[in-house]
Short mmCIF file of C-alpha atoms in Angstrom, two decimals:
data_model
loop_
_atom_site.label_atom_id
_atom_site.label_comp_id
_atom_site.label_asym_id
_atom_site.label_seq_id
_atom_site.Cartn_x
_atom_site.Cartn_y
_atom_site.Cartn_z
CA ARG A 1 0.00 0.00 0.00
CA MET A 2 1.33 3.42 -0.98
CA ALA A 3 2.82 5.28 1.98
CA ILE A 4 2.75 8.71 0.29
CA GLN A 5 0.24 10.95 -1.43
CA VAL A 6 1.66 12.95 -4.31
CA THR A 7 0.10 16.16 -5.63
CA ALA A 8 1.28 17.98 -8.74
CA THR A 9 1.41 21.77 -8.41
CA ALA A 10 0.87 24.59 -10.92
CA LEU A 11 4.38 23.64 -12.08
CA PRO A 12 3.67 19.98 -12.95
CA GLU A 13 7.19 18.72 -12.24
CA VAL A 14 7.21 20.33 -8.79
CA LYS A 15 5.33 18.02 -6.45
CA ILE A 16 4.05 18.01 -2.90
CA ILE A 17 4.51 14.73 -1.07
CA GLU A 18 2.42 13.88 2.00
CA PRO A 19 3.64 10.82 3.93
CA LYS A 20 1.34 8.42 5.73
CA VAL A 21 1.88 9.11 9.41
CA PHE A 22 1.37 6.47 12.09
CA GLY A 23 0.78 8.05 15.50
CA ASP A 24 -0.33 7.08 18.98
CA ALA A 25 0.19 8.17 22.57
CA ARG A 26 3.92 7.49 22.26
CA GLY A 27 4.48 9.76 19.26
CA PHE A 28 4.55 9.08 15.52
CA PHE A 29 6.39 7.31 12.72
CA TYR A 30 6.53 7.90 8.97
CA GLU A 31 8.83 7.12 6.06
CA SER A 32 10.55 10.37 5.09
CA PHE A 33 11.98 8.73 1.96
CA ASN A 34 11.32 5.48 0.14
CA GLY A 35 13.32 5.06 -3.06
CA ARG A 36 10.90 2.65 -4.71
CA GLU A 37 7.85 4.79 -4.04
CA PHE A 38 9.66 7.98 -5.05
CA ALA A 39 10.60 6.42 -8.40
CA GLU A 40 7.09 5.09 -8.95
CA HIS A 41 4.99 8.04 -7.83
CA VAL A 42 7.21 11.16 -7.91
CA GLU A 43 9.94 10.86 -10.57
CA ALA A 44 11.86 7.90 -11.92
CA GLY A 45 15.62 7.81 -12.41
CA VAL A 46 16.47 10.22 -9.59
CA GLU A 47 19.62 9.53 -7.58
CA PHE A 48 20.36 11.54 -4.45
CA VAL A 49 24.01 12.07 -3.58
CA GLN A 50 23.88 14.18 -0.42
CA ASP A 51 21.66 15.11 2.54
CA ASN A 52 21.78 18.68 3.94
CA HIS A 53 20.49 20.23 7.17
CA SER A 54 20.06 23.99 7.60
CA ARG A 55 18.82 25.99 10.56
CA SER A 56 17.43 29.50 10.11
CA ALA A 57 15.95 32.12 12.41
CA LYS A 58 12.56 33.78 11.97
CA GLY A 59 12.43 36.13 9.00
CA VAL A 60 15.43 34.59 7.24
CA LEU A 61 15.07 34.33 3.47
CA ARG A 62 17.44 32.14 1.46
CA GLY A 63 17.51 32.20 -2.35
CA LEU A 64 16.85 32.09 -5.13
CA HIS A 65 19.67 29.64 -5.84
CA TYR A 66 20.53 27.36 -8.75
CA GLN A 67 23.58 25.96 -10.56
CA ILE A 68 24.29 26.40 -14.26
CA GLN A 69 26.46 23.28 -14.21
CA HIS A 70 25.62 20.31 -12.00
CA PRO A 71 22.01 21.51 -11.57
CA GLN A 72 20.48 20.15 -8.39
CA GLY A 73 17.13 18.55 -7.78
CA LYS A 74 16.01 19.05 -4.17
CA PHE A 75 13.68 17.04 -1.96
CA ILE A 76 12.83 19.29 0.98
CA ARG A 77 11.16 18.77 4.35
CA VAL A 78 11.00 20.58 7.69
CA VAL A 79 11.53 18.89 11.06
CA ALA A 80 11.14 21.99 13.26
CA GLY A 81 9.21 25.18 12.53
CA GLU A 82 7.59 26.33 9.29
CA ILE A 83 8.85 27.71 5.98
CA PHE A 84 7.42 28.92 2.70
CA ASP A 85 9.35 26.97 0.08
CA VAL A 86 9.55 28.23 -3.52
CA GLY A 87 10.62 26.80 -6.87
CA VAL A 88 11.00 28.86 -10.06
CA ASP A 89 11.02 27.26 -13.51
CA LEU A 90 14.19 28.30 -15.38
CA ARG A 91 13.75 26.06 -18.44
CA LYS A 92 13.23 28.35 -21.42
CA ASN A 93 11.43 25.68 -23.46
CA SER A 94 8.99 24.98 -20.66
CA PRO A 95 5.39 26.27 -20.85
CA THR A 96 5.82 27.40 -17.23
CA PHE A 97 9.15 29.20 -17.76
CA GLY A 98 9.46 32.10 -15.31
CA LYS A 99 6.58 30.87 -13.17
CA TRP A 100 6.91 30.00 -9.50
CA HIS A 101 5.14 27.87 -6.95
CA GLY A 102 5.33 28.03 -3.18
CA ALA A 103 4.26 25.57 -0.50
CA LEU A 104 4.03 25.70 3.27
CA LEU A 105 6.26 23.02 4.79
CA SER A 106 6.26 22.50 8.52
CA ALA A 107 7.06 20.01 11.23
CA GLU A 108 3.33 19.90 11.89
CA ASN A 109 2.00 19.16 8.40
CA LYS A 110 5.04 17.00 7.48
CA HIS A 111 4.64 17.90 3.80
CA MET A 112 7.66 17.55 1.54
CA LEU A 113 8.45 19.28 -1.76
CA TRP A 114 10.26 17.89 -4.81
CA ILE A 115 11.92 20.55 -6.98
CA PRO A 116 13.75 18.96 -9.95
CA PRO A 117 16.90 20.22 -11.71
CA GLY A 118 16.25 23.25 -13.91
CA PHE A 119 14.52 25.21 -11.15
CA ALA A 120 15.73 27.90 -8.77
CA HIS A 121 14.98 27.35 -5.09
CA GLY A 122 14.47 29.52 -2.04
CA PHE A 123 12.54 29.68 1.21
CA SER A 124 11.46 32.08 3.94
CA VAL A 125 11.11 31.21 7.62
CA LEU A 126 7.69 31.94 9.09
CA SER A 127 8.14 30.46 12.58
CA ASP A 128 10.54 31.47 15.38
CA GLY A 129 13.10 29.23 13.73
CA ALA A 130 13.22 26.30 11.33
CA HIS A 131 15.29 23.20 10.68
CA VAL A 132 15.20 22.26 6.99
CA LEU A 133 16.42 18.90 5.69
CA TYR A 134 16.86 18.30 1.98
CA LYS A 135 18.28 15.71 -0.34
CA VAL A 136 20.12 16.85 -3.50
CA THR A 137 20.85 15.10 -6.79
CA ASP A 138 24.26 16.70 -7.32
CA VAL A 139 27.01 18.21 -5.20
CA TYR A 140 27.31 21.89 -4.36
CA SER A 141 29.40 23.67 -6.99
CA PRO A 142 30.20 27.23 -5.85
CA GLU A 143 31.72 28.26 -9.18
CA ASN A 144 28.47 27.33 -10.91
CA GLU A 145 26.04 28.73 -8.35
CA ARG A 146 23.91 31.67 -9.43
CA THR A 147 21.42 33.76 -7.47
CA ILE A 148 18.26 35.48 -8.68
CA LEU A 149 17.15 38.44 -6.58
CA TRP A 150 14.48 37.38 -4.09
CA SER A 151 12.47 40.56 -4.74
CA ASP A 152 12.63 40.36 -8.53
CA PRO A 153 9.90 42.64 -9.99
CA VAL A 154 9.05 40.20 -12.79
CA LEU A 155 8.68 37.09 -10.61
CA LYS A 156 6.76 38.99 -7.89
CA ILE A 157 7.09 36.20 -5.32
CA ASP A 158 4.96 36.58 -2.21
CA TRP A 159 7.24 35.20 0.50
CA LYS A 160 4.52 35.28 3.20
CA ILE A 161 6.65 37.28 5.63
CA LYS A 162 5.48 40.55 7.15
CA CYS A 163 8.86 41.95 8.19
CA GLU A 164 11.94 42.96 6.24
CA PRO A 165 13.67 39.64 5.49
CA ILE A 166 17.07 38.73 6.84
CA ILE A 167 19.24 37.88 3.84
CA SER A 168 22.92 37.28 3.12
CA ALA A 169 25.09 39.73 1.21
CA LYS A 170 25.29 37.21 -1.63
CA ASP A 171 21.53 36.93 -1.91
CA ALA A 172 21.12 40.71 -1.68
CA ALA A 173 23.39 40.99 -4.73
CA GLY A 174 21.35 38.49 -6.77
CA GLN A 175 20.69 39.16 -10.44
CA LEU A 176 17.38 40.21 -11.88
CA PHE A 177 15.53 37.35 -13.54
CA SER A 178 15.68 39.15 -16.89
CA ALA A 179 19.50 39.25 -16.73
CA ALA A 180 20.23 35.90 -15.12
CA PRO A 181 21.66 33.02 -17.19
CA VAL A 182 18.66 30.70 -17.32
CA GLY A 183 17.30 28.04 -19.66
CA GLU A 184 18.51 24.64 -20.76
CA GLU A 185 21.20 26.05 -23.03
CA ASP A 186 22.71 28.00 -20.14
CA PHE A 187 22.90 24.91 -17.93
CA HIS A 188 25.32 23.33 -20.40
CA THR A 189 27.60 26.18 -21.53
CA MET A 190 30.91 24.60 -20.54
CA ARG A 191 33.01 23.63 -23.56
CA VAL A 192 36.15 21.53 -23.63
CA THR A 193 39.11 21.41 -25.97
CA ILE A 194 40.59 17.93 -26.42
CA PHE A 195 44.22 18.01 -27.53
CA GLY A 196 45.59 14.89 -29.17
CA ALA A 197 42.12 14.10 -30.51
CA THR A 198 43.56 11.85 -33.24
CA GLY A 199 45.26 9.54 -30.73
CA LEU A 200 43.71 6.47 -29.14
CA LEU A 201 42.64 8.21 -25.92
CA GLY A 202 41.62 11.35 -27.79
CA LYS A 203 39.37 9.37 -30.11
CA GLU A 204 37.64 7.73 -27.14
CA LEU A 205 37.08 11.12 -25.50
CA MET A 206 35.67 12.58 -28.70
CA GLN A 207 33.07 9.81 -28.79
CA VAL A 208 31.54 11.06 -25.54
CA VAL A 209 31.71 14.78 -26.34
CA ASN A 210 29.03 16.30 -28.57
CA ASP A 211 29.95 18.84 -31.23
CA ASP A 212 28.31 21.61 -29.19
CA GLU A 213 30.21 20.64 -26.05
CA GLY A 214 33.79 20.56 -27.27
CA THR A 215 36.37 20.62 -30.02
CA GLY A 216 39.09 18.16 -30.94
CA VAL A 217 42.61 19.29 -31.89
CA GLY A 218 45.05 16.85 -33.50
CA SER A 219 48.65 16.51 -32.39
CA LYS A 220 49.84 17.94 -35.71
CA ASP A 221 47.79 21.09 -35.16
CA ALA A 222 49.12 22.07 -31.76
CA ASP A 223 52.42 22.06 -29.90
CA LEU A 224 51.55 21.64 -26.22
CA ARG A 225 54.95 23.09 -25.30
CA ASN A 226 53.89 26.41 -26.84
CA SER A 227 51.61 28.00 -24.22
CA GLU A 228 50.69 30.94 -26.45
CA GLN A 229 49.56 28.64 -29.25
CA VAL A 230 47.55 26.49 -26.83
CA SER A 231 45.88 29.56 -25.33
CA SER A 232 45.04 30.89 -28.79
CA ILE A 233 43.46 27.57 -29.81
CA VAL A 234 41.36 27.38 -26.66
CA GLN A 235 40.09 30.93 -27.10
CA SER A 236 39.20 30.37 -30.75
CA THR A 237 37.36 27.10 -30.10
CA HIS A 238 35.35 28.70 -27.27
CA ALA A 239 34.58 31.88 -29.15
CA ASP A 240 30.98 30.90 -29.81
#
């Protein structure tokens, strides 16, 4: 028997998960994650690589965060307090591009939220404090992290807080949505240059690199001892 109830939101890929809770005079028990049921009822093929735990005071607002490389899917729940959790669709080819959805997650309602890769994520703390636990599908990559301004005038997110939010300097300096690198093409902008592409190893590497992801350079076309020539080749192959 299914131990979770899954509800699609206005952003169909973003889903609210309600676990079946077993409680009595002693307390309660529920499955916070079941891989088989997640794959069957939420999204198949998802692999989580890390669990995170954050604590925030009342009025704290974190976000909106995403990564242009190693985009993260997040499975979020709250074990103390209450937050308003938000996902923003950054996929340019999506019919809900630029739309957002928010959900109240609390220790009391025990609801969980699945936000897949390709979305920005943020939350505000509505209670005196909150402990937020979340699973992620890829590791944190600071060089690829980007921030969209929490108060963006196009997104117009209602964060459900009545006071001036407490935010980090990094989040305060977030980009406007209209200027932020978003969309599927921006999540895969890293290009590689493979030197020695005509050799045995080079040929194998070229088989796993698409034309739009990298360029192969044969040993006759570049002298790796000449740093200026190598730099020139790299710049020319990444010019687009």
